[in-house]
Short mmCIF file of N, CA and C and ligand atoms in Angstrom, two decimals:
data_model
loop_
_atom_site.label_atom_id
_atom_site.label_comp_id
_atom_site.label_asym_id
_atom_site.label_seq_id
_atom_site.Cartn_x
_atom_site.Cartn_y
_atom_site.Cartn_z
N UNK A 1 18.41 -132.00 158.99
CA UNK A 1 17.96 -132.09 157.59
C UNK A 1 16.79 -131.13 157.34
N UNK A 2 16.82 -130.51 156.19
CA UNK A 2 15.75 -129.57 155.82
C UNK A 2 14.61 -130.33 155.13
N UNK A 3 13.41 -129.79 155.25
CA UNK A 3 12.26 -130.40 154.56
C UNK A 3 12.57 -130.55 153.07
N UNK A 4 13.18 -129.52 152.48
CA UNK A 4 13.43 -129.56 151.04
C UNK A 4 14.33 -130.73 150.64
N UNK A 5 15.31 -131.05 151.49
CA UNK A 5 16.19 -132.18 151.18
C UNK A 5 15.39 -133.49 151.21
N UNK A 6 14.56 -133.61 152.24
CA UNK A 6 13.78 -134.84 152.36
C UNK A 6 12.75 -134.93 151.23
N UNK A 7 12.15 -133.77 150.90
CA UNK A 7 11.16 -133.75 149.81
C UNK A 7 11.82 -134.18 148.51
N UNK A 8 13.03 -133.70 148.29
CA UNK A 8 13.72 -134.05 147.05
C UNK A 8 14.05 -135.55 147.02
N UNK A 9 14.42 -136.11 148.18
CA UNK A 9 14.67 -137.56 148.26
C UNK A 9 13.40 -138.33 147.89
N UNK A 10 12.27 -137.93 148.48
CA UNK A 10 11.01 -138.63 148.21
C UNK A 10 10.59 -138.48 146.75
N UNK A 11 10.79 -137.27 146.23
CA UNK A 11 10.30 -137.01 144.87
C UNK A 11 11.20 -137.64 143.81
N UNK A 12 12.45 -137.86 144.15
CA UNK A 12 13.36 -138.45 143.15
C UNK A 12 13.47 -139.97 143.23
N UNK A 13 12.91 -140.55 144.30
CA UNK A 13 12.91 -142.01 144.37
C UNK A 13 12.02 -142.57 143.27
N UNK A 14 12.46 -143.59 142.63
CA UNK A 14 11.60 -144.27 141.67
C UNK A 14 12.02 -145.73 141.67
N UNK A 15 11.27 -146.55 141.01
CA UNK A 15 11.63 -147.98 140.98
C UNK A 15 12.72 -148.19 139.94
N UNK A 16 13.85 -148.69 140.39
CA UNK A 16 14.98 -148.95 139.50
C UNK A 16 15.04 -150.45 139.25
N UNK A 17 15.11 -150.81 137.99
CA UNK A 17 15.08 -152.25 137.65
C UNK A 17 16.26 -152.68 136.78
N UNK A 18 17.12 -151.71 136.42
CA UNK A 18 18.34 -152.09 135.68
C UNK A 18 19.54 -151.54 136.43
N UNK A 19 20.59 -152.35 136.47
CA UNK A 19 21.69 -152.07 137.38
C UNK A 19 23.06 -152.24 136.70
N UNK A 20 24.05 -151.54 137.27
CA UNK A 20 25.45 -151.77 136.90
C UNK A 20 25.91 -153.07 137.57
N UNK A 21 27.04 -153.61 137.08
CA UNK A 21 27.55 -154.85 137.68
C UNK A 21 28.19 -154.63 139.07
N UNK A 22 28.50 -153.39 139.40
CA UNK A 22 29.17 -153.09 140.68
C UNK A 22 28.42 -153.74 141.84
N UNK A 23 29.11 -154.57 142.63
CA UNK A 23 28.37 -155.22 143.72
C UNK A 23 27.99 -154.24 144.83
N UNK A 24 26.98 -154.61 145.58
CA UNK A 24 26.61 -153.86 146.80
C UNK A 24 27.31 -154.60 147.94
N UNK A 25 28.05 -153.87 148.77
CA UNK A 25 28.84 -154.53 149.81
C UNK A 25 27.97 -154.89 151.02
N UNK A 26 28.51 -155.81 151.83
CA UNK A 26 27.78 -156.18 153.06
C UNK A 26 27.64 -154.96 153.97
N UNK A 27 28.66 -154.09 153.96
CA UNK A 27 28.61 -152.87 154.79
C UNK A 27 27.43 -152.00 154.35
N UNK A 28 27.25 -151.89 153.04
CA UNK A 28 26.14 -151.07 152.53
C UNK A 28 24.80 -151.70 152.93
N UNK A 29 24.73 -153.02 152.83
CA UNK A 29 23.48 -153.70 153.20
C UNK A 29 23.18 -153.44 154.68
N UNK A 30 24.24 -153.56 155.50
CA UNK A 30 24.02 -153.38 156.94
C UNK A 30 23.61 -151.94 157.26
N UNK A 31 24.15 -150.98 156.49
CA UNK A 31 23.74 -149.58 156.70
C UNK A 31 22.24 -149.42 156.43
N UNK A 32 21.77 -150.10 155.39
CA UNK A 32 20.34 -150.01 155.05
C UNK A 32 19.49 -150.69 156.13
N UNK A 33 19.97 -151.83 156.61
CA UNK A 33 19.20 -152.55 157.63
C UNK A 33 19.18 -151.77 158.95
N UNK A 34 20.24 -151.01 159.17
CA UNK A 34 20.28 -150.15 160.36
C UNK A 34 19.17 -149.08 160.28
N UNK A 35 18.91 -148.60 159.07
CA UNK A 35 17.81 -147.64 158.90
C UNK A 35 16.47 -148.33 159.16
N UNK A 36 16.35 -149.57 158.65
CA UNK A 36 15.12 -150.32 158.82
C UNK A 36 14.84 -150.54 160.31
N UNK A 37 15.90 -150.76 161.08
CA UNK A 37 15.78 -151.01 162.51
C UNK A 37 15.09 -149.85 163.23
N UNK A 38 15.22 -148.65 162.67
CA UNK A 38 14.64 -147.47 163.30
C UNK A 38 13.21 -147.17 162.83
N UNK A 39 12.66 -148.04 162.02
CA UNK A 39 11.31 -147.79 161.49
C UNK A 39 10.27 -147.91 162.61
N UNK A 40 9.15 -147.24 162.45
CA UNK A 40 8.08 -147.37 163.45
C UNK A 40 7.33 -148.70 163.29
N UNK A 41 6.80 -149.20 164.40
CA UNK A 41 6.00 -150.44 164.29
C UNK A 41 4.93 -150.41 165.37
N UNK A 42 3.86 -151.15 165.14
CA UNK A 42 2.75 -151.16 166.10
C UNK A 42 3.25 -151.67 167.46
N UNK A 43 2.95 -150.90 168.51
CA UNK A 43 3.36 -151.24 169.88
C UNK A 43 4.88 -151.50 169.97
N UNK A 44 5.61 -150.94 169.05
CA UNK A 44 7.08 -151.13 168.95
C UNK A 44 7.45 -152.62 168.92
N UNK A 45 6.64 -153.41 168.25
CA UNK A 45 6.87 -154.86 168.24
C UNK A 45 8.02 -155.28 167.32
N UNK A 46 8.38 -154.41 166.37
CA UNK A 46 9.52 -154.68 165.47
C UNK A 46 9.44 -156.11 164.90
N UNK A 47 8.37 -156.39 164.18
CA UNK A 47 8.12 -157.77 163.76
C UNK A 47 8.94 -158.22 162.55
N UNK A 48 9.75 -157.35 162.01
CA UNK A 48 10.41 -157.62 160.73
C UNK A 48 11.61 -158.53 160.83
N UNK A 49 11.86 -159.24 159.73
CA UNK A 49 13.13 -159.95 159.56
C UNK A 49 13.53 -159.80 158.09
N UNK A 50 14.81 -159.62 157.89
CA UNK A 50 15.32 -159.34 156.54
C UNK A 50 16.17 -160.52 156.11
N UNK A 51 15.71 -161.25 155.12
CA UNK A 51 16.45 -162.41 154.61
C UNK A 51 17.22 -161.96 153.38
N UNK A 52 18.51 -161.69 153.57
CA UNK A 52 19.35 -161.22 152.45
C UNK A 52 19.88 -162.48 151.76
N UNK A 53 19.44 -162.67 150.51
CA UNK A 53 19.71 -163.95 149.85
C UNK A 53 20.98 -163.84 149.00
N UNK A 54 22.06 -164.38 149.51
CA UNK A 54 23.34 -164.31 148.80
C UNK A 54 23.57 -165.59 147.99
N UNK A 55 23.03 -166.69 148.46
CA UNK A 55 23.18 -167.98 147.77
C UNK A 55 22.50 -167.91 146.39
N UNK A 56 23.30 -168.13 145.34
CA UNK A 56 22.79 -167.93 143.98
C UNK A 56 21.67 -168.89 143.61
N UNK A 57 21.76 -170.13 144.10
CA UNK A 57 20.70 -171.11 143.75
C UNK A 57 19.37 -170.73 144.39
N UNK A 58 19.46 -170.31 145.65
CA UNK A 58 18.23 -169.90 146.35
C UNK A 58 17.67 -168.66 145.68
N UNK A 59 18.57 -167.77 145.28
CA UNK A 59 18.13 -166.53 144.64
C UNK A 59 17.38 -166.82 143.34
N UNK A 60 17.94 -167.74 142.56
CA UNK A 60 17.29 -168.12 141.29
C UNK A 60 15.92 -168.72 141.55
N UNK A 61 15.87 -169.62 142.54
CA UNK A 61 14.60 -170.26 142.87
C UNK A 61 13.57 -169.22 143.31
N UNK A 62 14.04 -168.23 144.07
CA UNK A 62 13.11 -167.20 144.54
C UNK A 62 12.62 -166.32 143.40
N UNK A 63 13.49 -166.08 142.43
CA UNK A 63 13.08 -165.27 141.28
C UNK A 63 11.88 -165.89 140.58
N UNK A 64 11.84 -167.22 140.56
CA UNK A 64 10.69 -167.90 139.96
C UNK A 64 9.42 -167.71 140.78
N UNK A 65 9.61 -167.40 142.07
CA UNK A 65 8.44 -167.19 142.94
C UNK A 65 7.97 -165.73 142.90
N UNK A 66 8.71 -164.89 142.17
CA UNK A 66 8.35 -163.47 142.07
C UNK A 66 7.38 -163.26 140.91
N UNK A 67 6.58 -162.21 141.01
CA UNK A 67 5.64 -161.93 139.92
C UNK A 67 6.39 -161.43 138.69
N UNK A 68 7.41 -160.61 138.90
CA UNK A 68 8.23 -160.11 137.77
C UNK A 68 9.70 -160.35 138.10
N UNK A 69 10.03 -161.60 138.37
CA UNK A 69 11.35 -161.95 138.89
C UNK A 69 12.51 -161.69 137.95
N UNK A 70 12.20 -161.52 136.65
CA UNK A 70 13.28 -161.34 135.69
C UNK A 70 14.13 -160.12 135.99
N UNK A 71 13.54 -159.09 136.63
CA UNK A 71 14.29 -157.86 136.92
C UNK A 71 15.37 -158.10 137.98
N UNK A 72 15.12 -159.09 138.81
CA UNK A 72 15.99 -159.27 139.98
C UNK A 72 17.40 -159.68 139.57
N UNK A 73 17.51 -160.31 138.42
CA UNK A 73 18.78 -160.93 138.02
C UNK A 73 19.97 -159.97 138.14
N UNK A 74 19.80 -158.74 137.66
CA UNK A 74 20.93 -157.81 137.65
C UNK A 74 21.18 -157.10 138.97
N UNK A 75 20.27 -157.25 139.92
CA UNK A 75 20.41 -156.48 141.16
C UNK A 75 21.50 -157.05 142.06
N UNK A 76 22.26 -156.16 142.70
CA UNK A 76 23.31 -156.62 143.61
C UNK A 76 22.76 -157.36 144.81
N UNK A 77 21.66 -156.88 145.30
CA UNK A 77 21.08 -157.45 146.53
C UNK A 77 19.64 -157.82 146.30
N UNK A 78 19.27 -158.97 146.83
CA UNK A 78 17.86 -159.34 146.84
C UNK A 78 17.53 -159.79 148.26
N UNK A 79 16.55 -159.15 148.83
CA UNK A 79 16.16 -159.57 150.19
C UNK A 79 14.65 -159.79 150.25
N UNK A 80 14.29 -160.69 151.13
CA UNK A 80 12.87 -160.96 151.38
C UNK A 80 12.57 -160.43 152.79
N UNK A 81 11.53 -159.65 152.90
CA UNK A 81 11.16 -159.10 154.20
C UNK A 81 9.96 -159.88 154.73
N UNK A 82 10.09 -160.34 155.95
CA UNK A 82 8.99 -161.11 156.56
C UNK A 82 8.53 -160.45 157.85
N UNK A 83 7.30 -160.77 158.22
CA UNK A 83 6.76 -160.34 159.52
C UNK A 83 6.58 -161.59 160.37
N UNK A 84 7.11 -161.54 161.57
CA UNK A 84 6.97 -162.69 162.47
C UNK A 84 5.71 -162.49 163.32
N UNK A 85 4.67 -163.22 162.97
CA UNK A 85 3.38 -163.01 163.64
C UNK A 85 3.42 -163.46 165.11
N UNK A 86 4.46 -164.21 165.48
CA UNK A 86 4.55 -164.66 166.88
C UNK A 86 4.73 -163.48 167.84
N UNK A 87 5.21 -162.32 167.32
CA UNK A 87 5.42 -161.17 168.21
C UNK A 87 4.12 -160.65 168.80
N UNK A 88 2.99 -161.05 168.20
CA UNK A 88 1.69 -160.57 168.73
C UNK A 88 1.55 -160.91 170.22
N UNK A 89 2.16 -162.02 170.61
CA UNK A 89 2.08 -162.46 172.02
C UNK A 89 2.78 -161.46 172.94
N UNK A 90 3.74 -160.70 172.38
CA UNK A 90 4.51 -159.75 173.19
C UNK A 90 3.82 -158.40 173.33
N UNK A 91 2.71 -158.21 172.64
CA UNK A 91 2.06 -156.89 172.65
C UNK A 91 1.59 -156.54 174.06
N UNK A 92 1.87 -155.30 174.47
CA UNK A 92 1.47 -154.86 175.81
C UNK A 92 0.02 -154.37 175.79
N UNK A 93 -0.44 -154.01 174.59
CA UNK A 93 -1.82 -153.51 174.48
C UNK A 93 -2.59 -154.42 173.52
N UNK A 94 -3.89 -154.25 173.51
CA UNK A 94 -4.69 -154.98 172.51
C UNK A 94 -4.31 -154.44 171.14
N UNK A 95 -4.06 -155.33 170.20
CA UNK A 95 -3.79 -154.87 168.84
C UNK A 95 -5.14 -154.74 168.15
N UNK A 96 -5.60 -153.51 168.03
CA UNK A 96 -6.95 -153.28 167.48
C UNK A 96 -7.02 -153.75 166.05
N UNK A 97 -5.92 -153.65 165.36
CA UNK A 97 -5.89 -154.12 163.98
C UNK A 97 -4.66 -155.02 163.82
N UNK A 98 -4.85 -156.33 163.98
CA UNK A 98 -3.70 -157.25 163.96
C UNK A 98 -2.89 -157.18 162.65
N UNK A 99 -3.54 -156.71 161.59
CA UNK A 99 -2.84 -156.56 160.30
C UNK A 99 -1.68 -155.57 160.42
N UNK A 100 -1.74 -154.72 161.46
CA UNK A 100 -0.70 -153.70 161.61
C UNK A 100 0.67 -154.30 161.87
N UNK A 101 0.69 -155.55 162.30
CA UNK A 101 2.01 -156.22 162.46
C UNK A 101 2.66 -156.31 161.08
N UNK A 102 1.85 -156.68 160.09
CA UNK A 102 2.38 -156.76 158.72
C UNK A 102 2.67 -155.36 158.15
N UNK A 103 1.74 -154.43 158.41
CA UNK A 103 1.94 -153.07 157.88
C UNK A 103 3.26 -152.49 158.39
N UNK A 104 3.60 -152.82 159.64
CA UNK A 104 4.82 -152.26 160.23
C UNK A 104 6.05 -152.56 159.36
N UNK A 105 6.05 -153.73 158.77
CA UNK A 105 7.22 -154.12 157.95
C UNK A 105 7.34 -153.23 156.71
N UNK A 106 6.23 -152.70 156.26
CA UNK A 106 6.27 -151.83 155.07
C UNK A 106 6.98 -150.53 155.42
N UNK A 107 6.82 -150.07 156.67
CA UNK A 107 7.53 -148.84 157.05
C UNK A 107 9.04 -149.09 157.00
N UNK A 108 9.46 -150.29 157.42
CA UNK A 108 10.89 -150.62 157.38
C UNK A 108 11.38 -150.71 155.93
N UNK A 109 10.54 -151.23 155.06
CA UNK A 109 10.94 -151.35 153.65
C UNK A 109 11.10 -149.97 153.02
N UNK A 110 10.25 -149.04 153.43
CA UNK A 110 10.37 -147.68 152.88
C UNK A 110 11.66 -147.02 153.39
N UNK A 111 12.02 -147.27 154.66
CA UNK A 111 13.30 -146.74 155.15
C UNK A 111 14.45 -147.26 154.28
N UNK A 112 14.40 -148.55 153.96
CA UNK A 112 15.47 -149.15 153.15
C UNK A 112 15.49 -148.52 151.76
N UNK A 113 14.32 -148.35 151.20
CA UNK A 113 14.21 -147.87 149.81
C UNK A 113 14.74 -146.43 149.72
N UNK A 114 14.27 -145.58 150.64
CA UNK A 114 14.74 -144.18 150.61
C UNK A 114 16.22 -144.10 150.99
N UNK A 115 16.61 -144.93 151.93
CA UNK A 115 18.03 -144.95 152.34
C UNK A 115 18.92 -145.35 151.18
N UNK A 116 18.46 -146.30 150.39
CA UNK A 116 19.25 -146.73 149.23
C UNK A 116 19.45 -145.55 148.27
N UNK A 117 18.41 -144.79 148.06
CA UNK A 117 18.53 -143.62 147.15
C UNK A 117 19.52 -142.62 147.74
N UNK A 118 19.41 -142.40 149.05
CA UNK A 118 20.32 -141.45 149.71
C UNK A 118 21.77 -141.90 149.60
N UNK A 119 22.00 -143.21 149.45
CA UNK A 119 23.37 -143.74 149.32
C UNK A 119 23.81 -143.86 147.86
N UNK A 120 22.99 -143.36 146.94
CA UNK A 120 23.35 -143.46 145.52
C UNK A 120 23.00 -144.80 144.91
N UNK A 121 22.25 -145.61 145.69
CA UNK A 121 21.78 -146.90 145.16
C UNK A 121 20.34 -146.74 144.68
N UNK A 122 19.76 -147.80 144.21
CA UNK A 122 18.36 -147.75 143.79
C UNK A 122 17.81 -149.15 143.80
N UNK A 123 16.52 -149.24 143.60
CA UNK A 123 15.93 -150.58 143.59
C UNK A 123 14.44 -150.54 143.50
N UNK A 124 13.84 -151.65 143.80
CA UNK A 124 12.38 -151.73 143.72
C UNK A 124 11.85 -152.80 144.65
N UNK A 125 10.63 -152.62 144.98
CA UNK A 125 9.84 -153.66 145.67
C UNK A 125 9.65 -154.77 144.66
N UNK A 126 9.63 -156.01 145.11
CA UNK A 126 9.38 -157.15 144.23
C UNK A 126 8.26 -157.99 144.86
N UNK A 127 7.16 -158.11 144.15
CA UNK A 127 6.03 -158.90 144.68
C UNK A 127 6.35 -160.39 144.56
N UNK A 128 5.90 -161.12 145.55
CA UNK A 128 6.19 -162.56 145.58
C UNK A 128 4.93 -163.37 145.70
N UNK A 129 4.94 -164.53 145.08
CA UNK A 129 3.86 -165.48 145.32
C UNK A 129 4.11 -166.13 146.67
N UNK A 130 3.06 -166.31 147.42
CA UNK A 130 3.23 -166.89 148.75
C UNK A 130 3.53 -168.38 148.68
N UNK A 131 4.14 -168.89 149.72
CA UNK A 131 4.38 -170.33 149.81
C UNK A 131 5.80 -170.69 149.45
N UNK A 132 6.19 -170.41 148.20
CA UNK A 132 7.52 -170.82 147.72
C UNK A 132 8.67 -170.31 148.61
N UNK A 133 8.67 -169.02 148.98
CA UNK A 133 9.78 -168.53 149.79
C UNK A 133 9.96 -169.35 151.08
N UNK A 134 8.85 -169.86 151.62
CA UNK A 134 8.94 -170.67 152.83
C UNK A 134 9.73 -171.94 152.59
N UNK A 135 9.43 -172.56 151.44
CA UNK A 135 10.15 -173.80 151.09
C UNK A 135 11.64 -173.50 150.88
N UNK A 136 11.91 -172.45 150.11
CA UNK A 136 13.28 -172.17 149.68
C UNK A 136 14.16 -171.71 150.85
N UNK A 137 13.60 -170.88 151.72
CA UNK A 137 14.40 -170.33 152.82
C UNK A 137 14.16 -171.07 154.14
N UNK A 138 13.27 -172.05 154.11
CA UNK A 138 13.00 -172.83 155.33
C UNK A 138 12.36 -171.97 156.41
N UNK A 139 11.39 -171.14 156.03
CA UNK A 139 10.77 -170.24 157.01
C UNK A 139 9.64 -170.94 157.76
N UNK A 140 9.49 -170.62 159.06
CA UNK A 140 8.33 -171.16 159.78
C UNK A 140 7.06 -170.49 159.26
N UNK A 141 5.91 -171.16 159.36
CA UNK A 141 4.72 -170.57 158.74
C UNK A 141 4.24 -169.32 159.46
N UNK A 142 4.72 -169.08 160.69
CA UNK A 142 4.33 -167.85 161.40
C UNK A 142 5.03 -166.62 160.83
N UNK A 143 6.06 -166.84 160.02
CA UNK A 143 6.74 -165.71 159.37
C UNK A 143 6.07 -165.50 158.02
N UNK A 144 5.37 -164.41 157.87
CA UNK A 144 4.70 -164.19 156.59
C UNK A 144 5.54 -163.27 155.71
N UNK A 145 5.49 -163.57 154.43
CA UNK A 145 6.28 -162.79 153.49
C UNK A 145 5.54 -161.49 153.17
N UNK A 146 6.24 -160.38 153.39
CA UNK A 146 5.66 -159.07 153.06
C UNK A 146 6.03 -158.71 151.62
N UNK A 147 7.27 -158.88 151.27
CA UNK A 147 7.68 -158.58 149.90
C UNK A 147 9.18 -158.73 149.73
N UNK A 148 9.59 -158.58 148.50
CA UNK A 148 11.02 -158.62 148.21
C UNK A 148 11.51 -157.21 147.89
N UNK A 149 12.82 -157.01 148.04
CA UNK A 149 13.43 -155.74 147.63
C UNK A 149 14.69 -156.07 146.85
N UNK A 150 14.80 -155.48 145.66
CA UNK A 150 16.07 -155.62 144.94
C UNK A 150 16.76 -154.26 144.99
N UNK A 151 18.06 -154.31 145.20
CA UNK A 151 18.84 -153.08 145.35
C UNK A 151 20.16 -153.22 144.59
N UNK A 152 20.55 -152.16 143.96
CA UNK A 152 21.84 -152.20 143.25
C UNK A 152 22.26 -150.80 142.86
N UNK A 153 23.32 -150.75 142.08
CA UNK A 153 23.77 -149.47 141.54
C UNK A 153 23.00 -149.22 140.25
N UNK A 154 22.18 -148.17 140.21
CA UNK A 154 21.36 -147.94 139.02
C UNK A 154 22.21 -147.84 137.76
N UNK A 155 21.72 -148.45 136.70
CA UNK A 155 22.41 -148.42 135.40
C UNK A 155 22.51 -146.97 134.94
N UNK A 156 23.75 -146.59 134.57
CA UNK A 156 23.92 -145.20 134.09
C UNK A 156 23.14 -145.03 132.79
N UNK A 157 22.48 -143.88 132.66
CA UNK A 157 21.72 -143.58 131.44
C UNK A 157 20.37 -144.27 131.37
N UNK A 158 19.97 -144.95 132.47
CA UNK A 158 18.64 -145.58 132.49
C UNK A 158 17.58 -144.50 132.23
N UNK A 159 16.74 -144.79 131.27
CA UNK A 159 15.78 -143.75 130.83
C UNK A 159 14.38 -143.97 131.42
N UNK A 160 14.28 -144.86 132.43
CA UNK A 160 12.94 -145.11 133.00
C UNK A 160 12.31 -143.78 133.44
N UNK A 161 11.12 -143.52 132.93
CA UNK A 161 10.46 -142.24 133.23
C UNK A 161 9.90 -142.27 134.65
N UNK A 162 9.79 -141.10 135.24
CA UNK A 162 9.09 -140.99 136.52
C UNK A 162 7.62 -141.30 136.25
N UNK A 163 7.01 -142.08 137.12
CA UNK A 163 5.59 -142.42 136.96
C UNK A 163 4.74 -141.24 137.40
N UNK A 164 3.69 -140.98 136.63
CA UNK A 164 2.75 -139.89 136.95
C UNK A 164 2.09 -140.14 138.31
N UNK A 165 1.84 -139.10 139.03
CA UNK A 165 1.08 -139.20 140.28
C UNK A 165 -0.24 -138.45 140.13
N UNK A 166 -1.23 -138.91 140.89
CA UNK A 166 -2.51 -138.18 140.91
C UNK A 166 -2.25 -136.79 141.48
N UNK A 167 -3.01 -135.80 141.05
CA UNK A 167 -2.80 -134.46 141.62
C UNK A 167 -3.14 -134.44 143.10
N UNK A 168 -2.40 -133.64 143.85
CA UNK A 168 -2.57 -133.57 145.31
C UNK A 168 -4.02 -133.29 145.70
N UNK A 169 -4.67 -132.41 144.97
CA UNK A 169 -6.03 -132.00 145.38
C UNK A 169 -7.03 -133.16 145.33
N UNK A 170 -6.69 -134.24 144.62
CA UNK A 170 -7.60 -135.41 144.58
C UNK A 170 -7.39 -136.34 145.77
N UNK A 171 -6.36 -136.06 146.57
CA UNK A 171 -5.94 -137.06 147.55
C UNK A 171 -6.37 -136.81 148.97
N UNK A 172 -6.92 -135.63 149.22
CA UNK A 172 -7.21 -135.33 150.62
C UNK A 172 -8.59 -134.73 150.80
N UNK A 173 -9.05 -134.82 152.03
CA UNK A 173 -10.29 -134.17 152.45
C UNK A 173 -10.01 -133.55 153.81
N UNK A 174 -10.24 -132.31 153.98
CA UNK A 174 -10.18 -131.69 155.31
C UNK A 174 -11.58 -131.80 155.90
N UNK A 175 -11.74 -132.58 156.94
CA UNK A 175 -13.05 -132.69 157.61
C UNK A 175 -13.13 -131.59 158.66
N UNK A 176 -13.72 -130.46 158.27
CA UNK A 176 -13.69 -129.29 159.17
C UNK A 176 -15.03 -129.12 159.88
C1 FMN B 201 3.51 -153.24 147.19
C2 FMN B 201 4.31 -152.99 145.94
C3 FMN B 201 4.54 -154.04 145.05
C4 FMN B 201 5.32 -153.85 143.91
N1 FMN B 201 5.65 -154.92 143.13
C5 FMN B 201 6.52 -154.76 142.12
C6 FMN B 201 7.00 -155.87 141.38
O1 FMN B 201 6.68 -157.02 141.64
N2 FMN B 201 7.87 -155.65 140.37
C7 FMN B 201 8.27 -154.39 140.04
O2 FMN B 201 9.06 -154.25 139.11
N3 FMN B 201 7.83 -153.29 140.71
C8 FMN B 201 6.98 -153.46 141.75
N4 FMN B 201 6.57 -152.37 142.48
C9 FMN B 201 6.98 -151.01 142.09
C10 FMN B 201 5.80 -150.24 141.47
O3 FMN B 201 5.52 -150.76 140.19
C11 FMN B 201 6.17 -148.76 141.43
O4 FMN B 201 6.41 -148.30 142.74
C12 FMN B 201 5.07 -147.90 140.79
O5 FMN B 201 4.87 -148.23 139.44
C13 FMN B 201 5.43 -146.40 140.86
O6 FMN B 201 6.68 -146.19 140.22
P1 FMN B 201 7.92 -145.55 141.00
O7 FMN B 201 8.25 -146.46 142.17
O8 FMN B 201 9.03 -145.54 139.98
O9 FMN B 201 7.53 -144.19 141.46
C14 FMN B 201 5.80 -152.55 143.62
C15 FMN B 201 5.55 -151.49 144.51
C16 FMN B 201 4.83 -151.71 145.66
C17 FMN B 201 4.64 -150.56 146.63
#
């Protein structure tokens, strides 16, 4: 892959919140999770778990636990990504920043998000209120919720504008 191809993937990704009715297949979901599996993680602990919520009642209940859950309704797939904090026991080195177990899951979510775009799909991160997902999905308290992801076939003609970014020169410092 060329840098330009990857740059174009990154630059064209945006949050998609309206979708066609076309379902996302289990094969497509598994392809995305396969990308997530290759994400980097602290001490290679791979703390992530992907709860793909197919049950409609659970999905509805989870939408109520989302900050902007109304968008989720049209999405083909809704998944909750969790970090299993129990993996800390498996660390071979001292975890200087234990929060990195949670951060690792975000790298996996970005693989899924970019992978979805590469497959002609789209979606968005979905913020969740803590607590409820545990009740609804029966999660142990050591599994912390990192966030939700909705994925689907982007609605044709969706006019959502690209969000402005800060100029590059404001974002870095070369400490020379
Ligand atoms: C941690 C995080 C939480 C987010 N939560 C939500 C959310 O709850 N609902 C939503 O519609 N978008 C959510 N987003 C998407 C952002 O609003 C979006 O990425 C941002 O406005 C930039 O737009 P873009 O993704 O189209 O470039 C979230 C993104 C991140 C990274």
